[in-house]
């Protein structure tokens, strides 16, 4: 019969036709390419605003989270009975998925950047709180005794001995919290909070355009790495005694 | 069966194998120096052999080659005449007890479960494991009720008792003990040492015991191998031989300048030639005694008053002797009375404490067999010390002083 | 409280609860009601299913590696750095990219989610095994346990708290991100959140409540499992 031939002919024509269109005529996003360099070069400025928003989301959220978690840690350092409730509370906030948290706030704060920031800050509490109390616990008792011996008050011991010696753990917590927040802030777009999730989910490019996903996701990964390394460097800067030990 | 497969009870003497090192050598990685170099050593079955030497000399390595937790580079070790390499390592280790300084109890298992580790590996039934654990807890001097506790609930000394029980549970052919009491406070260490010796008298295992403490070595060892860097054995001897005749300066240094005093710990009063004192009985004419005291070969210048069964009552003074007959109540108190089985060091301590020059020595029935004098002991010490002085301290090579820890 | 909230312009608890139990009218479905308990149950099961499959994949990949490396004490820095780097994976980009690259549907989503679960499991398992008291392992080996027995009878039981910490972290990350699985063609409770035009504001809030409850329930269940698996000998007790 003739059908196989016909089919082959159609197939052949179709293939050539498609090939021609993909390389020249069709816009890059309708092809199956992993990454379109040309498109990326032309459209890179699309990502400036999302990137700036993303950085802001992270910085503000971590700053708020740090302020609260640190205060909680100091409070429960003095009053140890506060630890279990604080651990439980921050643990619950940590467990609630951020994307759910955004919308749990819907009746209270609606949508927008503030909502995203509240949820992201809540997420960081547990990590920073835990690390801070571990750091304070790890301070050697003899250092505290010595400080008391030379007549420091409790407040002086806390700020001049315990907190400085707890810096490695505190910074480790800050680092983990910041890197995690960079990743999770891509979800802020669901709450219309902007950020690098915006071009993926909220934009007009389509969620299956890989070049777009790679650029937005890649920027988030790079941002996380940059924050991670920056905090690592800061940690070394504020704990000079550790460098002496390891060198 | 030594593995305990068929054993249902403690079976003292049931299993002990000799251990023979035959040119055993261990080189870590591709290091130039061997940690243990060509070690040849024979440990008879049922004895405690102590490996002693400064830190890093290869004691642990030598010991661990026996159960192959360190694999030999060359040479061989025979346990009961069989090469340790002829068996599967895990199989071999189940027949060898292992006690380490860090104890290494499993914190997630109860004491009973800890002790039952090897039996469980050997497939014993639960009831049998429980019974055996309880038995061993009692054997190492712990309340069997502790069996349901966890290690964190026990003191360090109790934990190491459990460690010893765990090693003994399957009636091993050989026990390896690496500084087992090293992390325990001095008072409890002494207690554990004594208990272990008592235990060993019952079970008669072949024990390889590692320590860097020469006093512990002398106390625990039937034989002592003094080692130096590279696992080289400088002397392999009984504690007494080691103290009396150190083979070289290294051993002498390691044993210490007070080795003569240490020897007193090894000796019993009966090991030494005692002096004789003139014996007096109540009512005896003093003239007889004065005649005896005037004899040229008299050793003790005071008569010892005894009863009709030769039990000591006291020493007679010049004033007592001035009377015509021996009085019922002697002028001088009796002072310390020693048993002929007393350890010499304790005897000396008793005499020094009582401020006595002489002490009556009695047999098990309390009858006088002789007199120990501070002079005898000091003569003994001087003759030992003379040997030490043959090698003046200044000539000793630098760094030879046992650099423990 | 809920009376006050229901007067706010966005969504209301009352409305959300109604949505959970009773199907509601939608603006876009042409009269078909949306939501309701049947749908909630279906989507909850979907989300649990993808979470469990994904967790299983993550465990199958990460556990053998981590147990082996931890037992051998190899590649410590790498294993720990891997876990920290894993936190920086942007969830949304990951799901979107994996959907575009390997396709949509349950298994593909599960694989994508597993990528998030692997780092915490790998790192915590490694650290848990790596930090087991060496004396206990030495004693175990000296008593004649095989390497596998040492792992099974000594190292894993002692590593349970840390190891379970990793599994809990992985589970939270997976179940949270499963919420956006509808973007990759697999319906979970997140459908209520993402398709606001279909479910309305109350549907979105209902979805958020359900997802939060699901995550908390899973966390609670795993904490319970951890308790059961942890030997009483490892629990801090008054001296
Ligand atoms: N696992 C190892 N790898 C490399 N070198 C080792 C190892 N164990 C011990 N050594 C070396 O072998 C020598 C003997 O050590 P060891 O047997 O532990 O001595 P001791 O128990 O007498 O203190 C030392 O120099 C030590 O540094
Ligand atoms: Mg050693």
mmCIF file of N, CA and C in Angstrom, chain B residues 112-211:
data_model
loop_
_atom_site.group_PDB
_atom_site.id
_atom_site.type_symbol
_atom_site.label_atom_id
_atom_site.label_comp_id
_atom_site.label_asym_id
_atom_site.label_seq_id
_atom_site.Cartn_x
_atom_site.Cartn_y
_atom_site.Cartn_z
ATOM 1 N N UNK B 112 22.859 -5.498 80.865
ATOM 2 C CA UNK B 112 22.685 -6.906 80.477
ATOM 3 C C UNK B 112 22.939 -7.075 78.980
ATOM 4 N N UNK B 113 22.392 -6.176 78.175
ATOM 5 C CA UNK B 113 22.572 -6.287 76.725
ATOM 6 C C UNK B 113 24.029 -6.070 76.328
ATOM 7 N N UNK B 114 24.690 -5.147 77.046
ATOM 8 C CA UNK B 114 26.104 -4.935 76.776
ATOM 9 C C UNK B 114 26.908 -6.197 77.043
ATOM 10 N N UNK B 115 26.660 -6.779 78.207
ATOM 11 C CA UNK B 115 27.404 -7.988 78.554
ATOM 12 C C UNK B 115 27.056 -9.109 77.582
ATOM 13 N N UNK B 116 25.807 -9.108 77.117
ATOM 14 C CA UNK B 116 25.366 -10.192 76.238
ATOM 15 C C UNK B 116 25.738 -10.012 74.778
ATOM 16 N N UNK B 117 26.565 -9.026 74.472
ATOM 17 C CA UNK B 117 26.859 -8.743 73.062
ATOM 18 C C UNK B 117 27.424 -9.956 72.326
ATOM 19 N N UNK B 118 28.494 -10.519 72.840
ATOM 20 C CA UNK B 118 29.110 -11.647 72.133
ATOM 21 C C UNK B 118 28.187 -12.874 72.145
ATOM 22 N N UNK B 119 27.592 -13.235 73.294
ATOM 23 C CA UNK B 119 26.641 -14.352 73.254
ATOM 24 C C UNK B 119 25.554 -14.160 72.187
ATOM 25 N N UNK B 120 25.101 -12.916 72.043
ATOM 26 C CA UNK B 120 24.081 -12.663 71.033
ATOM 27 C C UNK B 120 24.641 -12.943 69.638
ATOM 28 N N UNK B 121 25.874 -12.513 69.416
ATOM 29 C CA UNK B 121 26.502 -12.793 68.122
ATOM 30 C C UNK B 121 26.660 -14.299 67.907
ATOM 31 N N UNK B 122 26.849 -15.015 69.027
ATOM 32 C CA UNK B 122 27.029 -16.458 68.931
ATOM 33 C C UNK B 122 25.699 -17.194 68.879
ATOM 34 N N UNK B 123 24.607 -16.439 69.003
ATOM 35 C CA UNK B 123 23.291 -17.040 68.857
ATOM 36 C C UNK B 123 22.761 -17.737 70.091
ATOM 37 N N UNK B 124 23.198 -17.292 71.261
ATOM 38 C CA UNK B 124 22.645 -17.876 72.482
ATOM 39 C C UNK B 124 21.176 -17.489 72.619
ATOM 40 N N UNK B 125 20.452 -18.277 73.415
ATOM 41 C CA UNK B 125 19.055 -17.948 73.718
ATOM 42 C C UNK B 125 19.012 -16.814 74.738
ATOM 43 N N UNK B 126 17.916 -16.046 74.696
ATOM 44 C CA UNK B 126 17.760 -14.889 75.588
ATOM 45 C C UNK B 126 17.923 -15.231 77.066
ATOM 46 N N UNK B 127 17.266 -16.283 77.467
ATOM 47 C CA UNK B 127 17.304 -16.641 78.888
ATOM 48 C C UNK B 127 18.724 -16.938 79.338
ATOM 49 N N UNK B 128 19.423 -17.634 78.477
ATOM 50 C CA UNK B 128 20.791 -18.005 78.814
ATOM 51 C C UNK B 128 21.658 -16.760 78.917
ATOM 52 N N UNK B 129 21.433 -15.817 77.991
ATOM 53 C CA UNK B 129 22.202 -14.568 78.038
ATOM 54 C C UNK B 129 21.928 -13.830 79.342
ATOM 55 N N UNK B 130 20.656 -13.771 79.721
ATOM 56 C CA UNK B 130 20.285 -13.062 80.963
ATOM 57 C C UNK B 130 20.953 -13.685 82.168
ATOM 58 N N UNK B 131 20.867 -15.007 82.214
ATOM 59 C CA UNK B 131 21.421 -15.714 83.371
ATOM 60 C C UNK B 131 22.935 -15.496 83.430
ATOM 61 N N UNK B 132 23.563 -15.629 82.284
ATOM 62 C CA UNK B 132 25.013 -15.482 82.226
ATOM 63 C C UNK B 132 25.428 -14.057 82.609
ATOM 64 N N UNK B 133 24.669 -13.079 82.155
ATOM 65 C CA UNK B 133 24.978 -11.687 82.495
ATOM 66 C C UNK B 133 24.911 -11.474 83.994
ATOM 67 N N UNK B 134 23.861 -11.979 84.593
ATOM 68 C CA UNK B 134 23.689 -11.806 86.038
ATOM 69 C C UNK B 134 24.868 -12.444 86.773
ATOM 70 N N UNK B 135 25.239 -13.639 86.295
ATOM 71 C CA UNK B 135 26.343 -14.368 86.891
ATOM 72 C C UNK B 135 27.628 -13.535 86.827
ATOM 73 N N UNK B 136 27.855 -12.929 85.661
ATOM 74 C CA UNK B 136 29.088 -12.161 85.504
ATOM 75 C C UNK B 136 29.072 -10.875 86.288
ATOM 76 N N UNK B 137 27.885 -10.246 86.402
ATOM 77 C CA UNK B 137 27.797 -9.041 87.222
ATOM 78 C C UNK B 137 28.232 -9.364 88.637
ATOM 79 N N UNK B 138 27.750 -10.486 89.146
ATOM 80 C CA UNK B 138 28.137 -10.885 90.494
ATOM 81 C C UNK B 138 29.640 -11.152 90.552
ATOM 82 N N UNK B 139 30.126 -11.823 89.521
ATOM 83 C CA UNK B 139 31.549 -12.180 89.492
ATOM 84 C C UNK B 139 32.452 -10.944 89.548
ATOM 85 N N UNK B 140 32.049 -9.846 88.875
ATOM 86 C CA UNK B 140 32.885 -8.647 88.897
ATOM 87 C C UNK B 140 32.488 -7.710 90.033
ATOM 88 N N UNK B 141 31.655 -8.224 90.934
ATOM 89 C CA UNK B 141 31.361 -7.464 92.139
ATOM 90 C C UNK B 141 30.317 -6.383 91.960
ATOM 91 N N UNK B 142 29.379 -6.587 91.016
ATOM 92 C CA UNK B 142 28.304 -5.611 90.851
ATOM 93 C C UNK B 142 26.976 -6.257 91.219
ATOM 94 N N UNK B 143 26.060 -5.409 91.688
ATOM 95 C CA UNK B 143 24.720 -5.856 92.009
ATOM 96 C C UNK B 143 24.010 -6.280 90.715
ATOM 97 N N UNK B 144 23.554 -7.537 90.640
ATOM 98 C CA UNK B 144 22.871 -7.974 89.407
ATOM 99 C C UNK B 144 21.661 -7.113 89.045
ATOM 100 N N UNK B 145 21.126 -6.356 90.016
ATOM 101 C CA UNK B 145 20.005 -5.465 89.709
ATOM 102 C C UNK B 145 20.404 -4.335 88.762
ATOM 103 N N UNK B 146 21.709 -4.098 88.634
ATOM 104 C CA UNK B 146 22.156 -3.031 87.729
ATOM 105 C C UNK B 146 21.956 -3.418 86.259
ATOM 106 N N UNK B 147 21.627 -4.701 86.028
ATOM 107 C CA UNK B 147 21.526 -5.199 84.663
ATOM 108 C C UNK B 147 20.570 -4.437 83.771
ATOM 109 N N UNK B 148 19.526 -3.876 84.351
ATOM 110 C CA UNK B 148 18.543 -3.187 83.518
ATOM 111 C C UNK B 148 18.853 -1.705 83.342
ATOM 112 N N UNK B 149 19.946 -1.255 83.928
ATOM 113 C CA UNK B 149 20.309 0.159 83.753
ATOM 114 C C UNK B 149 21.043 0.369 82.449
ATOM 115 N N UNK B 150 21.228 1.637 82.119
ATOM 116 C CA UNK B 150 22.028 1.998 80.948
ATOM 117 C C UNK B 150 23.393 2.503 81.411
ATOM 118 N N UNK B 151 24.407 2.409 80.559
ATOM 119 C CA UNK B 151 25.766 2.791 80.970
ATOM 120 C C UNK B 151 25.844 4.181 81.590
ATOM 121 N N UNK B 152 25.083 5.143 81.054
ATOM 122 C CA UNK B 152 25.171 6.513 81.564
ATOM 123 C C UNK B 152 24.774 6.596 83.028
ATOM 124 N N UNK B 153 24.089 5.555 83.532
ATOM 125 C CA UNK B 153 23.643 5.594 84.922
ATOM 126 C C UNK B 153 24.656 4.971 85.883
ATOM 127 N N UNK B 154 25.832 4.582 85.341
ATOM 128 C CA UNK B 154 26.845 3.941 86.176
ATOM 129 C C UNK B 154 28.065 4.842 86.336
ATOM 130 N N UNK B 155 28.804 4.650 87.426
ATOM 131 C CA UNK B 155 30.049 5.397 87.620
ATOM 132 C C UNK B 155 31.127 4.794 86.724
ATOM 133 N N UNK B 156 32.240 5.515 86.588
ATOM 134 C CA UNK B 156 33.333 5.034 85.740
ATOM 135 C C UNK B 156 33.854 3.671 86.174
ATOM 136 N N UNK B 157 34.017 3.501 87.478
ATOM 137 C CA UNK B 157 34.518 2.232 87.993
ATOM 138 C C UNK B 157 33.542 1.100 87.711
ATOM 139 N N UNK B 158 32.256 1.387 87.913
ATOM 140 C CA UNK B 158 31.234 0.374 87.627
ATOM 141 C C UNK B 158 31.222 0.039 86.141
ATOM 142 N N UNK B 159 31.373 1.079 85.310
ATOM 143 C CA UNK B 159 31.365 0.833 83.871
ATOM 144 C C UNK B 159 32.507 -0.089 83.469
ATOM 145 N N UNK B 160 33.694 0.118 84.049
ATOM 146 C CA UNK B 160 34.800 -0.743 83.633
ATOM 147 C C UNK B 160 34.632 -2.156 84.170
ATOM 148 N N UNK B 161 33.953 -2.302 85.295
ATOM 149 C CA UNK B 161 33.631 -3.664 85.756
ATOM 150 C C UNK B 161 32.748 -4.341 84.718
ATOM 151 N N UNK B 162 31.785 -3.576 84.199
ATOM 152 C CA UNK B 162 30.930 -4.138 83.147
ATOM 153 C C UNK B 162 31.775 -4.470 81.917
ATOM 154 N N UNK B 163 32.748 -3.595 81.619
ATOM 155 C CA UNK B 163 33.625 -3.850 80.479
ATOM 156 C C UNK B 163 34.361 -5.172 80.636
ATOM 157 N N UNK B 164 34.819 -5.446 81.852
ATOM 158 C CA UNK B 164 35.522 -6.703 82.112
ATOM 159 C C UNK B 164 34.545 -7.876 82.009
ATOM 160 N N UNK B 165 33.349 -7.690 82.558
ATOM 161 C CA UNK B 165 32.338 -8.754 82.484
ATOM 162 C C UNK B 165 31.995 -9.051 81.025
ATOM 163 N N UNK B 166 31.863 -7.993 80.232
ATOM 164 C CA UNK B 166 31.507 -8.168 78.825
ATOM 165 C C UNK B 166 32.590 -8.964 78.092
ATOM 166 N N UNK B 167 33.843 -8.740 78.497
ATOM 167 C CA UNK B 167 34.937 -9.446 77.832
ATOM 168 C C UNK B 167 35.006 -10.905 78.268
ATOM 169 N N UNK B 168 34.543 -11.187 79.489
ATOM 170 C CA UNK B 168 34.656 -12.546 80.030
ATOM 171 C C UNK B 168 33.469 -13.430 79.675
ATOM 172 N N UNK B 169 32.417 -12.811 79.143
ATOM 173 C CA UNK B 169 31.123 -13.484 79.106
ATOM 174 C C UNK B 169 31.145 -14.814 78.355
ATOM 175 N N UNK B 170 31.850 -14.864 77.237
ATOM 176 C CA UNK B 170 31.798 -16.094 76.439
ATOM 177 C C UNK B 170 32.999 -16.981 76.730
ATOM 178 N N UNK B 171 33.568 -16.788 77.928
ATOM 179 C CA UNK B 171 34.672 -17.628 78.356
ATOM 180 C C UNK B 171 35.803 -17.650 77.327
ATOM 181 N N UNK B 172 36.409 -16.490 77.088
ATOM 182 C CA UNK B 172 37.395 -16.394 76.008
ATOM 183 C C UNK B 172 38.674 -17.159 76.320
ATOM 184 N N UNK B 173 39.398 -17.485 75.277
ATOM 185 C CA UNK B 173 40.675 -18.182 75.441
ATOM 186 C C UNK B 173 41.735 -17.227 75.954
ATOM 187 N N UNK B 174 41.607 -15.990 75.556
ATOM 188 C CA UNK B 174 42.617 -14.978 75.850
ATOM 189 C C UNK B 174 41.898 -13.676 76.150
ATOM 190 N N UNK B 175 42.429 -12.867 77.056
ATOM 191 C CA UNK B 175 41.879 -11.535 77.319
ATOM 192 C C UNK B 175 42.915 -10.499 76.916
ATOM 193 N N UNK B 176 42.462 -9.494 76.166
ATOM 194 C CA UNK B 176 43.340 -8.369 75.843
ATOM 195 C C UNK B 176 42.843 -7.175 76.636
ATOM 196 N N UNK B 177 43.722 -6.561 77.397
ATOM 197 C CA UNK B 177 43.298 -5.425 78.215
ATOM 198 C C UNK B 177 44.257 -4.263 77.990
ATOM 199 N N UNK B 178 43.749 -3.200 77.370
ATOM 200 C CA UNK B 178 44.597 -2.060 77.026
ATOM 201 C C UNK B 178 44.389 -0.930 78.026
ATOM 202 N N UNK B 179 45.302 -0.758 78.930
ATOM 203 C CA UNK B 179 45.204 0.222 80.011
ATOM 204 C C UNK B 179 43.791 0.261 80.597
ATOM 205 N N UNK B 180 43.281 -0.890 81.028
ATOM 206 C CA UNK B 180 41.861 -0.966 81.384
ATOM 207 C C UNK B 180 41.489 -0.065 82.551
ATOM 208 N N UNK B 181 42.442 0.163 83.461
ATOM 209 C CA UNK B 181 42.091 0.967 84.639
ATOM 210 C C UNK B 181 42.715 2.359 84.572
ATOM 211 N N UNK B 182 43.212 2.707 83.394
ATOM 212 C CA UNK B 182 43.957 3.955 83.239
ATOM 213 C C UNK B 182 43.147 5.211 83.448
ATOM 214 N N UNK B 183 41.836 5.135 83.210
ATOM 215 C CA UNK B 183 41.037 6.362 83.294
ATOM 216 C C UNK B 183 40.249 6.426 84.593
ATOM 217 N N UNK B 184 40.641 5.588 85.541
ATOM 218 C CA UNK B 184 39.851 5.498 86.765
ATOM 219 C C UNK B 184 40.650 6.073 87.935
ATOM 220 N N UNK B 185 39.958 6.723 88.858
ATOM 221 C CA UNK B 185 40.656 7.406 89.948
ATOM 222 C C UNK B 185 41.459 6.398 90.775
ATOM 223 N N UNK B 186 42.543 6.874 91.430
ATOM 224 C CA UNK B 186 43.484 5.963 92.074
ATOM 225 C C UNK B 186 42.850 4.980 93.054
ATOM 226 N N UNK B 187 41.894 5.453 93.836
ATOM 227 C CA UNK B 187 41.317 4.562 94.845
ATOM 228 C C UNK B 187 40.547 3.431 94.177
ATOM 229 N N UNK B 188 39.714 3.808 93.206
ATOM 230 C CA UNK B 188 38.954 2.770 92.508
ATOM 231 C C UNK B 188 39.842 1.893 91.643
ATOM 232 N N UNK B 189 40.939 2.485 91.136
ATOM 233 C CA UNK B 189 41.848 1.687 90.310
ATOM 234 C C UNK B 189 42.431 0.551 91.139
ATOM 235 N N UNK B 190 42.855 0.898 92.350
ATOM 236 C CA UNK B 190 43.439 -0.134 93.196
ATOM 237 C C UNK B 190 42.429 -1.227 93.506
ATOM 238 N N UNK B 191 41.194 -0.788 93.773
ATOM 239 C CA UNK B 191 40.144 -1.751 94.062
ATOM 240 C C UNK B 191 39.932 -2.675 92.859
ATOM 241 N N UNK B 192 39.875 -2.063 91.663
ATOM 242 C CA UNK B 192 39.646 -2.863 90.449
ATOM 243 C C UNK B 192 40.801 -3.825 90.192
ATOM 244 N N UNK B 193 42.019 -3.337 90.444
ATOM 245 C CA UNK B 193 43.180 -4.216 90.261
ATOM 246 C C UNK B 193 43.061 -5.434 91.168
ATOM 247 N N UNK B 194 42.755 -5.185 92.430
ATOM 248 C CA UNK B 194 42.653 -6.294 93.381
ATOM 249 C C UNK B 194 41.548 -7.258 92.987
ATOM 250 N N UNK B 195 40.415 -6.676 92.585
ATOM 251 C CA UNK B 195 39.303 -7.537 92.190
ATOM 252 C C UNK B 195 39.659 -8.350 90.965
ATOM 253 N N UNK B 196 40.389 -7.735 90.062
ATOM 254 C CA UNK B 196 40.743 -8.489 88.860
ATOM 255 C C UNK B 196 41.683 -9.632 89.192
ATOM 256 N N UNK B 197 42.603 -9.382 90.114
ATOM 257 C CA UNK B 197 43.524 -10.455 90.501
ATOM 258 C C UNK B 197 42.770 -11.605 91.171
ATOM 259 N N UNK B 198 41.814 -11.232 91.992
ATOM 260 C CA UNK B 198 40.991 -12.249 92.653
ATOM 261 C C UNK B 198 40.218 -13.054 91.600
ATOM 262 N N UNK B 199 39.667 -12.328 90.636
ATOM 263 C CA UNK B 199 38.922 -12.951 89.557
ATOM 264 C C UNK B 199 39.806 -13.890 88.743
ATOM 265 N N UNK B 200 40.988 -13.408 88.458
ATOM 266 C CA UNK B 200 41.921 -14.180 87.639
ATOM 267 C C UNK B 200 42.317 -15.471 88.351
ATOM 268 N N UNK B 201 42.414 -15.401 89.695
ATOM 269 C CA UNK B 201 42.751 -16.607 90.435
ATOM 270 C C UNK B 201 41.664 -17.650 90.216
ATOM 271 N N UNK B 202 40.424 -17.192 89.982
ATOM 272 C CA UNK B 202 39.316 -18.102 89.724
ATOM 273 C C UNK B 202 39.300 -18.593 88.286
ATOM 274 N N UNK B 203 39.413 -17.655 87.338
ATOM 275 C CA UNK B 203 39.159 -18.033 85.941
ATOM 276 C C UNK B 203 40.415 -18.423 85.171
ATOM 277 N N UNK B 204 41.556 -17.990 85.626
ATOM 278 C CA UNK B 204 42.826 -18.398 85.021
ATOM 279 C C UNK B 204 42.859 -18.242 83.507
ATOM 280 N N UNK B 205 42.596 -17.025 83.062
ATOM 281 C CA UNK B 205 42.687 -16.741 81.633
ATOM 282 C C UNK B 205 44.121 -16.386 81.277
ATOM 283 N N UNK B 206 44.426 -16.485 79.992
ATOM 284 C CA UNK B 206 45.669 -15.896 79.517
ATOM 285 C C UNK B 206 45.357 -14.426 79.265
ATOM 286 N N UNK B 207 46.095 -13.537 79.930
ATOM 287 C CA UNK B 207 45.762 -12.119 79.830
ATOM 288 C C UNK B 207 46.948 -11.345 79.274
ATOM 289 N N UNK B 208 46.706 -10.580 78.230
ATOM 290 C CA UNK B 208 47.707 -9.613 77.776
ATOM 291 C C UNK B 208 47.259 -8.264 78.303
ATOM 292 N N UNK B 209 48.060 -7.673 79.152
ATOM 293 C CA UNK B 209 47.645 -6.484 79.886
ATOM 294 C C UNK B 209 48.610 -5.350 79.547
ATOM 295 N N UNK B 210 48.091 -4.298 78.960
ATOM 296 C CA UNK B 210 48.948 -3.173 78.565
ATOM 297 C C UNK B 210 48.840 -2.049 79.583
ATOM 298 N N UNK B 211 49.971 -1.504 79.977
ATOM 299 C CA UNK B 211 49.945 -0.329 80.848
ATOM 300 C C UNK B 211 51.236 0.453 80.644
#
